[in-house]
Coordinates of C-alpha atoms and ligand atoms in Angstrom, one line a residue:
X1 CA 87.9 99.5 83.9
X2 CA 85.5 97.5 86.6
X3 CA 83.7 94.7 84.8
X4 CA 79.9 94.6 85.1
X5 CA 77.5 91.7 86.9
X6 CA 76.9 90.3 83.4
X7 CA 80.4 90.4 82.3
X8 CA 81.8 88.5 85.4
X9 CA 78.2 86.1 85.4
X10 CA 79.7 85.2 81.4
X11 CA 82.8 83.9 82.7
X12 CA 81.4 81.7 85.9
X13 CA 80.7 78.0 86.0
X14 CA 77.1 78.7 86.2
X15 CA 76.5 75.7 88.6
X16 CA 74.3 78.1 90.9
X17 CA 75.4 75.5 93.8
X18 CA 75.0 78.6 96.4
X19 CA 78.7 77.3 97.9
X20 CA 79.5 80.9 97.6
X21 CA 76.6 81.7 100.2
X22 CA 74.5 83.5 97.7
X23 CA 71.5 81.7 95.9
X24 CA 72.7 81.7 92.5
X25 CA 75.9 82.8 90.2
X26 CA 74.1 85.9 88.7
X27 CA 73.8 87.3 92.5
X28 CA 77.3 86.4 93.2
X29 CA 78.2 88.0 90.1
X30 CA 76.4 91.2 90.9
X31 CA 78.3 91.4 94.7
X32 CA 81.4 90.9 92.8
X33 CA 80.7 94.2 90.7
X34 CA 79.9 95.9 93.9
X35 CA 83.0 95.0 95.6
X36 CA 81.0 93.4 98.7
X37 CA 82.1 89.6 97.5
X38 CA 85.5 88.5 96.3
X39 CA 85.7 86.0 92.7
X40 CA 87.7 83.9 95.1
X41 CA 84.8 83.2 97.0
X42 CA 83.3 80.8 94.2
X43 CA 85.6 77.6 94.6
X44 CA 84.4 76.4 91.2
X45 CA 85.7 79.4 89.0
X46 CA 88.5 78.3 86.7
X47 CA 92.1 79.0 87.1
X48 CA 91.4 81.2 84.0
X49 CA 88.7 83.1 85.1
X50 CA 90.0 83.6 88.5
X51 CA 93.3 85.3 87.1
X52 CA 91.4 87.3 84.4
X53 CA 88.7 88.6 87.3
X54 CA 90.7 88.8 89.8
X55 CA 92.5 91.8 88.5
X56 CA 89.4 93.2 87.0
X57 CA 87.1 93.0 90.0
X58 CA 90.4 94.2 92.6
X59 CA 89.6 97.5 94.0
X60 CA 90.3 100.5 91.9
X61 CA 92.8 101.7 94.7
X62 CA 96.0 99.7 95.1
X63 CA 96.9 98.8 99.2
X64 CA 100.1 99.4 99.4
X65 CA 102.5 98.4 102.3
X66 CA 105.4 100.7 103.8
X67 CA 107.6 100.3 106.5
X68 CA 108.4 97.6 109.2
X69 CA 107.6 95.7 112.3
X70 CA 105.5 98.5 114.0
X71 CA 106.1 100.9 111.8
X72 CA 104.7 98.9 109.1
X73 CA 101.5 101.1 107.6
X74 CA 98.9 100.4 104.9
X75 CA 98.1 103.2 102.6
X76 CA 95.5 103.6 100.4
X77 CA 92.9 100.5 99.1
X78 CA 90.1 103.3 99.4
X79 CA 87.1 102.5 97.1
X80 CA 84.6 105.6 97.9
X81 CA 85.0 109.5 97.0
X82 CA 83.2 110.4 100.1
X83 CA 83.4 109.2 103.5
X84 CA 79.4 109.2 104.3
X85 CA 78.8 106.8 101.2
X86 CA 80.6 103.8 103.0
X87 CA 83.6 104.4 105.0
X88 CA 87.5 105.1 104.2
X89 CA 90.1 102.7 105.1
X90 CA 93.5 103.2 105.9
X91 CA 93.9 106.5 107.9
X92 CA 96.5 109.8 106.3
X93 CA 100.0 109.4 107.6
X94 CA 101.7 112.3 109.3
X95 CA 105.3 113.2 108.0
X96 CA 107.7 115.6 109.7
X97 CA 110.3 117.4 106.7
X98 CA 113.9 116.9 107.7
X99 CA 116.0 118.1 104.6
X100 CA 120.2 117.9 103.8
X101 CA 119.4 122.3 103.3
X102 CA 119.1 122.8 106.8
X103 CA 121.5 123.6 109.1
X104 CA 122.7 120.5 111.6
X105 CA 120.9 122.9 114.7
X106 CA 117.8 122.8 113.0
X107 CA 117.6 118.9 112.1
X108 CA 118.6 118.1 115.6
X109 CA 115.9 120.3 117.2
X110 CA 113.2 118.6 114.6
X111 CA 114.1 115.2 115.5
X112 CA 114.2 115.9 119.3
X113 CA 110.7 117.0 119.3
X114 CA 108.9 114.3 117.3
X115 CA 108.6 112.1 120.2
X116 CA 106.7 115.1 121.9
X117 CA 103.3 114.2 120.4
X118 CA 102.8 110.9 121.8
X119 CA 99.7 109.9 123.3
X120 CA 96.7 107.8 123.3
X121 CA 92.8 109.0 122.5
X122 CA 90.0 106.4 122.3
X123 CA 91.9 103.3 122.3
X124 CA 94.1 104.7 119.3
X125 CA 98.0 105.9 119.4
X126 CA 98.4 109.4 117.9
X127 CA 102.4 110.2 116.8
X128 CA 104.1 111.1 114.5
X129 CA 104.6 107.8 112.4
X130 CA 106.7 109.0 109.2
X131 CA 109.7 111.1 108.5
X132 CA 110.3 112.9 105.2
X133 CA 114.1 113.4 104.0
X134 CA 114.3 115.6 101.7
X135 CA 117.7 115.8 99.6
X136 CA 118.8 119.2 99.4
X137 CA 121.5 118.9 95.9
X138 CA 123.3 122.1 97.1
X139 CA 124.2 120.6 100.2
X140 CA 126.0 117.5 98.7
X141 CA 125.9 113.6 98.5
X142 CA 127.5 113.5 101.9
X143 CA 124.8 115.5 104.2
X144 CA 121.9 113.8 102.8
X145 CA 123.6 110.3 103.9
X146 CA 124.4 111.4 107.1
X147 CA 120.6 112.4 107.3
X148 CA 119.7 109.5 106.6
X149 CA 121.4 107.3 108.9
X150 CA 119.9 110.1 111.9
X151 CA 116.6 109.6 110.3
X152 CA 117.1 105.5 110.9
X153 CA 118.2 105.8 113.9
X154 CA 114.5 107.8 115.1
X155 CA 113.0 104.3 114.2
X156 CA 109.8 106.2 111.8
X157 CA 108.9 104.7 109.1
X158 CA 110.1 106.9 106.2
X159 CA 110.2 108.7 102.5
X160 CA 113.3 109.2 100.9
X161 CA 112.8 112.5 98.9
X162 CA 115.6 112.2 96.1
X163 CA 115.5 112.3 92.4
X164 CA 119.6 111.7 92.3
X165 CA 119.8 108.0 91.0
X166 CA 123.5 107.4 92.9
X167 CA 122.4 108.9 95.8
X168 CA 119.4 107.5 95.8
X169 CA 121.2 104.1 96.1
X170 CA 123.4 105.0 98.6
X171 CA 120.6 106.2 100.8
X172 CA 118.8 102.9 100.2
X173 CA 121.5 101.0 101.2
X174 CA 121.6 103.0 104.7
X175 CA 117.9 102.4 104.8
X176 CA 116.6 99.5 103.0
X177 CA 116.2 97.2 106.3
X178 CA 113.6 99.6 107.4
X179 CA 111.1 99.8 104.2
X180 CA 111.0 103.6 103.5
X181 CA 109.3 105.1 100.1
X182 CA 111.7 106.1 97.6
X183 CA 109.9 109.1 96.0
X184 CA 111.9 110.0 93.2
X185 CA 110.8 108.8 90.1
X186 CA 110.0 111.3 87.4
X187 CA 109.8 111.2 83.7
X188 CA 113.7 111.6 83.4
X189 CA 114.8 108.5 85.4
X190 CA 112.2 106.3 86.1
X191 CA 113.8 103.4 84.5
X192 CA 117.0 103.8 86.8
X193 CA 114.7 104.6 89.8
X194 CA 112.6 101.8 89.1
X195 CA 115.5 99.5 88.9
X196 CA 117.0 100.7 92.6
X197 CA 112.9 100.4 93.9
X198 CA 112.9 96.8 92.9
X199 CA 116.3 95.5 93.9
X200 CA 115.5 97.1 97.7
X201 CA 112.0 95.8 97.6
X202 CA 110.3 99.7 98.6
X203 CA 107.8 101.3 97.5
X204 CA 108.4 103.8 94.7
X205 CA 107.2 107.3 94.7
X206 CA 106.0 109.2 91.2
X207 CA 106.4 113.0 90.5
X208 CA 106.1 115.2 87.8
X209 CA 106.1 118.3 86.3
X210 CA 101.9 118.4 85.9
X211 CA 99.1 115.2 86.2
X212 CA 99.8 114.5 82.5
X213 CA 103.6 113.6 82.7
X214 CA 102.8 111.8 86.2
X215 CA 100.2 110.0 84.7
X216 CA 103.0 108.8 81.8
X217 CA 105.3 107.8 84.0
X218 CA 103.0 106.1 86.1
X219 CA 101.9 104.2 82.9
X220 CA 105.6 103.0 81.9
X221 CA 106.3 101.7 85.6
X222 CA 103.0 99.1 85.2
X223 CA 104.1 98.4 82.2
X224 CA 107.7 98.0 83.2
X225 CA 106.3 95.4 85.8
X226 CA 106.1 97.8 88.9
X227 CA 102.4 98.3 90.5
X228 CA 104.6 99.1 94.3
X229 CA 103.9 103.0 94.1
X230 CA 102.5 105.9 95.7
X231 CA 101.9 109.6 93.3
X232 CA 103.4 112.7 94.8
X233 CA 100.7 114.9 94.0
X234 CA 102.4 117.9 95.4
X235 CA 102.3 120.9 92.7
X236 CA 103.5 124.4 92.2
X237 CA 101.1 125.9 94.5
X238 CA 98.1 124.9 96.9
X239 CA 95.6 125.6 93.9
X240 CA 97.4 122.9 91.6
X241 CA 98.2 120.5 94.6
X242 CA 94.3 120.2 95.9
X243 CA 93.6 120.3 91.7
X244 CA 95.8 117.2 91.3
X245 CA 95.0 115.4 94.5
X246 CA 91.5 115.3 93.6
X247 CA 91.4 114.3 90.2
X248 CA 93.9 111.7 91.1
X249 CA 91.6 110.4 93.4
X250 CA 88.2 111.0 91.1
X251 CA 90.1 109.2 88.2
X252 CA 90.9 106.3 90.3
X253 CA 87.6 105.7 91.9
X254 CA 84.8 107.5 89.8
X255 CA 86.8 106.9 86.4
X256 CA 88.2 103.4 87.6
X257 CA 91.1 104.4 86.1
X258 CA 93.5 102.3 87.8
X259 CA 97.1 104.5 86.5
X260 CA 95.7 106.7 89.1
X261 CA 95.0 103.8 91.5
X262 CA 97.3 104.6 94.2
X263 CA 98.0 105.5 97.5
X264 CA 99.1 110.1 97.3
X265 CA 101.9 111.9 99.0
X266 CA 100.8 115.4 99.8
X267 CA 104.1 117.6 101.1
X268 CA 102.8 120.6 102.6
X269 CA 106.2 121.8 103.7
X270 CA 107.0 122.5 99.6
X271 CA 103.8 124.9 99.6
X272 CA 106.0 128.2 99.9
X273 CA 103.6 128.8 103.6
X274 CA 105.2 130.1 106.3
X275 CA 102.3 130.6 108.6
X276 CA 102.6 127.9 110.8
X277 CA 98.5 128.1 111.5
X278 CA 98.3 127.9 107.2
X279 CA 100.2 125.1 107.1
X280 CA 98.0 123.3 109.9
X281 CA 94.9 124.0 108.0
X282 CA 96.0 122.2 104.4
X283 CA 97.5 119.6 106.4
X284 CA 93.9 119.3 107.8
X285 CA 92.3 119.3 104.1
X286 CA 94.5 117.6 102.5
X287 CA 93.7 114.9 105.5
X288 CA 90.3 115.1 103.8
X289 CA 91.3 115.3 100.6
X290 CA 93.0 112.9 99.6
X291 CA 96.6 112.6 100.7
X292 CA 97.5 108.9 102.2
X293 CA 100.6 110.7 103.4
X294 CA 100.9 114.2 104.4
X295 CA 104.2 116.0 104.6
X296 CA 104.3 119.1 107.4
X297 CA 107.1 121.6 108.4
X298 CA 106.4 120.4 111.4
X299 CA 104.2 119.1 114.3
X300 CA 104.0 120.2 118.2
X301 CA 101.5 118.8 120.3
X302 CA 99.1 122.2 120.4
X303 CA 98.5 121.5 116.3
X304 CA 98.2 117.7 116.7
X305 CA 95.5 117.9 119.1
X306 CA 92.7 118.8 116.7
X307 CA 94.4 117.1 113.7
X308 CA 94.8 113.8 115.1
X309 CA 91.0 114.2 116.2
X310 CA 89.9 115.3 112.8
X311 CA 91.6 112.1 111.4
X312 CA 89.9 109.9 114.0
X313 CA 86.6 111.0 113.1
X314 CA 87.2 111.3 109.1
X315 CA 88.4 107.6 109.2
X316 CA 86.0 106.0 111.9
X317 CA 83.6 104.2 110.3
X318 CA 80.0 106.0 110.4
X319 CA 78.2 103.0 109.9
X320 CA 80.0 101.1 113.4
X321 CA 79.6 102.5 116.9
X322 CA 82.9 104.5 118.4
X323 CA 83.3 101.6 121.2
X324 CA 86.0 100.9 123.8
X325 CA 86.7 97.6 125.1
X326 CA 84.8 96.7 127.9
X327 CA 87.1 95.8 131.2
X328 CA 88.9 97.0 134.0
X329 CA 90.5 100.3 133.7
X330 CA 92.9 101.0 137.1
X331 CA 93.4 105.3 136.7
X332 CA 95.8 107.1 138.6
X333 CA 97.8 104.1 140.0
X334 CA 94.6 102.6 141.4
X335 CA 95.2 99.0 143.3
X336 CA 93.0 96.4 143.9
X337 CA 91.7 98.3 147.3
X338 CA 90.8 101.7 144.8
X339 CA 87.1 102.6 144.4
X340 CA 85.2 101.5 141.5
X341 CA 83.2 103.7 139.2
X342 CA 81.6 102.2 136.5
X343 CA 79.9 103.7 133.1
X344 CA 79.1 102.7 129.6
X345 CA 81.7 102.0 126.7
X346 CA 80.6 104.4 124.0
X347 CA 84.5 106.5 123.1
X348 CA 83.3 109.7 124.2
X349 CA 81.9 108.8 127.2
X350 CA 84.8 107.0 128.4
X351 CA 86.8 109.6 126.8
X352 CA 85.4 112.3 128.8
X353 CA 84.8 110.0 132.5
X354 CA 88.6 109.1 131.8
X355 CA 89.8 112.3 131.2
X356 CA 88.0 113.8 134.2
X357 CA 89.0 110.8 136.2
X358 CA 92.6 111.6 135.7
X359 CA 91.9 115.3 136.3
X360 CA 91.2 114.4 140.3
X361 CA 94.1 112.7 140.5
X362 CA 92.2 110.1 142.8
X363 CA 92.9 106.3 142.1
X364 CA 89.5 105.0 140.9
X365 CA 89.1 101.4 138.6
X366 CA 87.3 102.6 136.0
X367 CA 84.9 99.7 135.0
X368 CA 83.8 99.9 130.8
X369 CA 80.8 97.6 130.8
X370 CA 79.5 96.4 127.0
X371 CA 76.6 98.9 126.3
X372 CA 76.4 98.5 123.0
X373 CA 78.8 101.5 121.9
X374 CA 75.7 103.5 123.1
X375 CA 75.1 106.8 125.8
X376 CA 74.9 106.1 129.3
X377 CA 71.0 107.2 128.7
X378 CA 70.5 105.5 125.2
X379 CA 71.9 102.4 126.4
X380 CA 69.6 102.4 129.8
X381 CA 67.0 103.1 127.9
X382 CA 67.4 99.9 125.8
X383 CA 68.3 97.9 128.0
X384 CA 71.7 97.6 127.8
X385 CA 73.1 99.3 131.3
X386 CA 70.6 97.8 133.7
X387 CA 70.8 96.7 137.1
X388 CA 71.3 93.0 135.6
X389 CA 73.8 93.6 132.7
X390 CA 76.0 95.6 135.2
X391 CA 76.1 93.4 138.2
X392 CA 76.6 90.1 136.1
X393 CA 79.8 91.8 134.4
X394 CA 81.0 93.1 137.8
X395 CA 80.7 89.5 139.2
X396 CA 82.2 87.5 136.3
X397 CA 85.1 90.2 135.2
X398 CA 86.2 92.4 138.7
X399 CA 85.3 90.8 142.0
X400 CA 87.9 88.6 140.9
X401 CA 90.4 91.5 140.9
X402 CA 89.4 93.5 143.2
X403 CA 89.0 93.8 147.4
X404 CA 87.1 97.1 147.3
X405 CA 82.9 96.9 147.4
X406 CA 82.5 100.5 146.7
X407 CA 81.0 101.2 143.3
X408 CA 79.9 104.6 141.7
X409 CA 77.2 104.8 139.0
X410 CA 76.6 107.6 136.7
X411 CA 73.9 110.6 137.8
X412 CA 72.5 109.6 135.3
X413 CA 71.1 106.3 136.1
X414 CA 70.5 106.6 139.7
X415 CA 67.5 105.1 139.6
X416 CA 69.4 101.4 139.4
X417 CA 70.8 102.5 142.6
X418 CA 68.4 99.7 144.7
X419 CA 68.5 97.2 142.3
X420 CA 72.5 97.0 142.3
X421 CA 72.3 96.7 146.1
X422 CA 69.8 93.9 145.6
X423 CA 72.2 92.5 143.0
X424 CA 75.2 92.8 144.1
X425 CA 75.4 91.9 147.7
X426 CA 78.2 93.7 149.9
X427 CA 78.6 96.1 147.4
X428 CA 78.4 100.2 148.6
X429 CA 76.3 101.6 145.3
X430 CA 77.0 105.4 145.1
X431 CA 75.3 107.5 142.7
X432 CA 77.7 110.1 141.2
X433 CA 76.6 113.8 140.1
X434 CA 74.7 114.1 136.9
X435 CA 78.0 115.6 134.8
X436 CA 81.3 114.1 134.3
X437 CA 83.2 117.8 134.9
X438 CA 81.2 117.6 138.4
X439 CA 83.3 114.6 139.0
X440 CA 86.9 115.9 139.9
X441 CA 85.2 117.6 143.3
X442 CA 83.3 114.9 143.9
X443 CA 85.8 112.4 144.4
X444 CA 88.3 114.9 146.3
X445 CA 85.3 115.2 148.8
X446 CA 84.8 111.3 149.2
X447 CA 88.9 110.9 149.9
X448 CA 88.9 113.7 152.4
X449 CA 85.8 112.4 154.2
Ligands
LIG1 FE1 77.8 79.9 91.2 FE2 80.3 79.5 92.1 FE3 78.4 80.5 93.7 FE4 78.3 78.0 93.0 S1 79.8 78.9 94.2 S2 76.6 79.4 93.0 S3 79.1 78.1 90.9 S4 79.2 81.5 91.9

């Protein structure tokens, strides 16, 4: 259970020498209970104290690392029920379902069209990162094995579905290099399970028959020295698996219950739903609630456009602006002798210029100044995209890199149309139409004139 400002305050040094930035230890010892400072933050606290808080003040959610390299992802670490009371973390995890049951045709046609969704949306890569292979026993020791060296070979990061202990091993020794999940522990073998999780350094998954038994097993792996796990929260039916994913994650955080502290694996593709449309939405709430890693049938690029975006916006934090970096952006194989437009760096703005940008199929630099995060009209209205602010980043960051003096503004801010010209000498200031969908016609006219 979380410890309390007075209960940490008991166990500090009690030099109030603000090194810890805050004026005394009773403030520092309140942040600590809130989770906004860290006990290591107080160089003074004895090694005692430091190892007995340490794990009492850590959040109730475990972080917990899969994969490699670039497929390396953090899971979990979350520390509010709701996303408007702070902000969640580390985003859900899209799985595709590959099992030993199906039929060679059908696993070769999954794996060709992962790499179909693929593509980029406000400065963030939207795939497909994980693979789930599932051992089908009827199908034999052999299939699964030869699934899982095709799985390997896609380079996702993945989850080893298997409750077999000897194939188990002999899956982990095909895949261990890469870091997948091992999600087969259960109340019947988690000692042997345990055993191969910890020997090939992965991440063990739990399962069980209902919350209860997970919650046993869950118990014996801490106390067997394992805390490297991840709860399968998948159940009989939709009902029980929303049931358990959200007490698991009301025990962990409201309860502080930290047997429940862990990062969840939702599989979708177990729920019995063969409405493709079904299975989209509960991948979409269990995106919300609360699965770090969501298992679907599968995942062509007309579902992941709105489920990607629902991520983004569930794990964007409220409390920071949706910005893109301010720079140069050359669109449609624009050189250094390509017109320039330029706009503000608030995401959907450049999301929507970019997008129409690209539509023309004109080659334009696209020039991101810092606004702030803010509107075109929010961000000229304080100040932020003025004549000034726009000319000094055009002079220190693209005359540099770039021989054409032709430069659009938005519609929207025409009114800085004189004062560029004043402030950026040589320049060609053109004022573009008032909406971005207007732009596409616009900039075919200017080629062909
Ligand atoms: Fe107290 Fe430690 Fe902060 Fe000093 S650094 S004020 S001893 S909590």
């Amino acid at each position: 259970m979380a410890l309390s400002g007075i209960q940490i305050f008991k166990m500090l040094p009690k030099k109030n020498c603000k090194e810890c930035g805050c004026p005394t230890c009773m403030a520092f010892s309140m942040k600590v209970a809130q989770g906004a400072l860290k006990i290591e933050q107080c160089p003074h606290v004895s090694s005692e104290a430091l190892e007995a808080l340490s794990e009492a003040t850590a959040p109730p959610m475990k972080t917990i690392k899969v994969g490699t390299g670039e497929g390396e992802y953090t899971l979990g670490g979350e520390t509010v029920l709701y996303r408007h009371e702070k902000t969640y973390v580390n985003k859900t995890r899209y799985a595709v379902s590959l099992c030993s049951c199906m039929d060679d045709a059908t696993i070769d046609a999954k794996i060709a069209a992962i790499p179909a969704v693929d593509y980029e949306r406000i400065g963030e890569r939207m795939h497909v990162e994980m693979i789930y292979v599932n051992y089908g026993a009827e199908a034999g020791a052999d299939k699964y094995l030869e699934l899982v060296k095709k799985a390997v070979a896609t380079g996702k990061t993945l989850v080893l579905g298997c409750d077999d202990v000897e194939v188990a091993k002999a899956a982990l020794e095909i895949a261990k290099a890469v870091k997948p999940i091992l999600n087969g522990a259960n109340a019947s073998n988690y000692e042997a399970m345990n055993a191969l999780a910890k020997e090939a350094d992965v991440v063990l998954g739990v399962s069980g028959a209902n919350l209860d038994e997970i919650y046993d097993t869950v118990a014996a792996l801490e106390k067997a020295g394992n805390k490297n796990l991840v709860i399968d929260a998948t159940g009989a039916s939709i009902k029980e698996t929303y049931a358990n994913a959200v007490q698991i994650r009301r025990a962990a955080l409201k309860d502080q219950d930290r047997t429940f502290g862990y990062p969840t694996i939702v599989n979708t593709s177990k729920l019995a739903v063969k409405d493709k449309y079904m299975q989209e939405a509960l991948v979409s709430l269990f995106t919300m609630k609360y699965g770090s890693i969501v298992v679907v049938d599968e995942l062509g690029y007309a579902e992941a456009l709105p489920l990607f975006g629902l991520r983004q916006n569930v794990f964007t934090d409220p409390q920071k602006p949706m910005k893109v970096e301010p720079g140069l952006y050359p669109l449609n194989g624009a050189d250094e002798n390509s017109i320039c437009l330029t706009t503000v760096d608030f995401a959907l703005t450049y999301f929507i210029v970019s997008g129409e940008l690209e539509r023309s199929g004109v080659p334009v630099n696209l020039i991101i100044n810092d606004a702030g995060g803010l509107s075109v009209l929010t961000s000229w209205a304080a100040g932020k995209f003025s004549g000034t602010s726009i000319s000094t980043f055009v002079k220190e960051n693209i005359e540099g890199k770039v021989k054409s003096r032709k430069l659009i503004i938005p519609g929207k801010v025409a009114v800085l149309k004189g004062d560029l010209e004043a402030k950026l000498p040589g320049w060609e200031i053109i004022v573009a139409p008032l909406e971005a969908v207007q732009l596409v016609k616009f900039l075919k006219d200017m080629k062909e004139a």
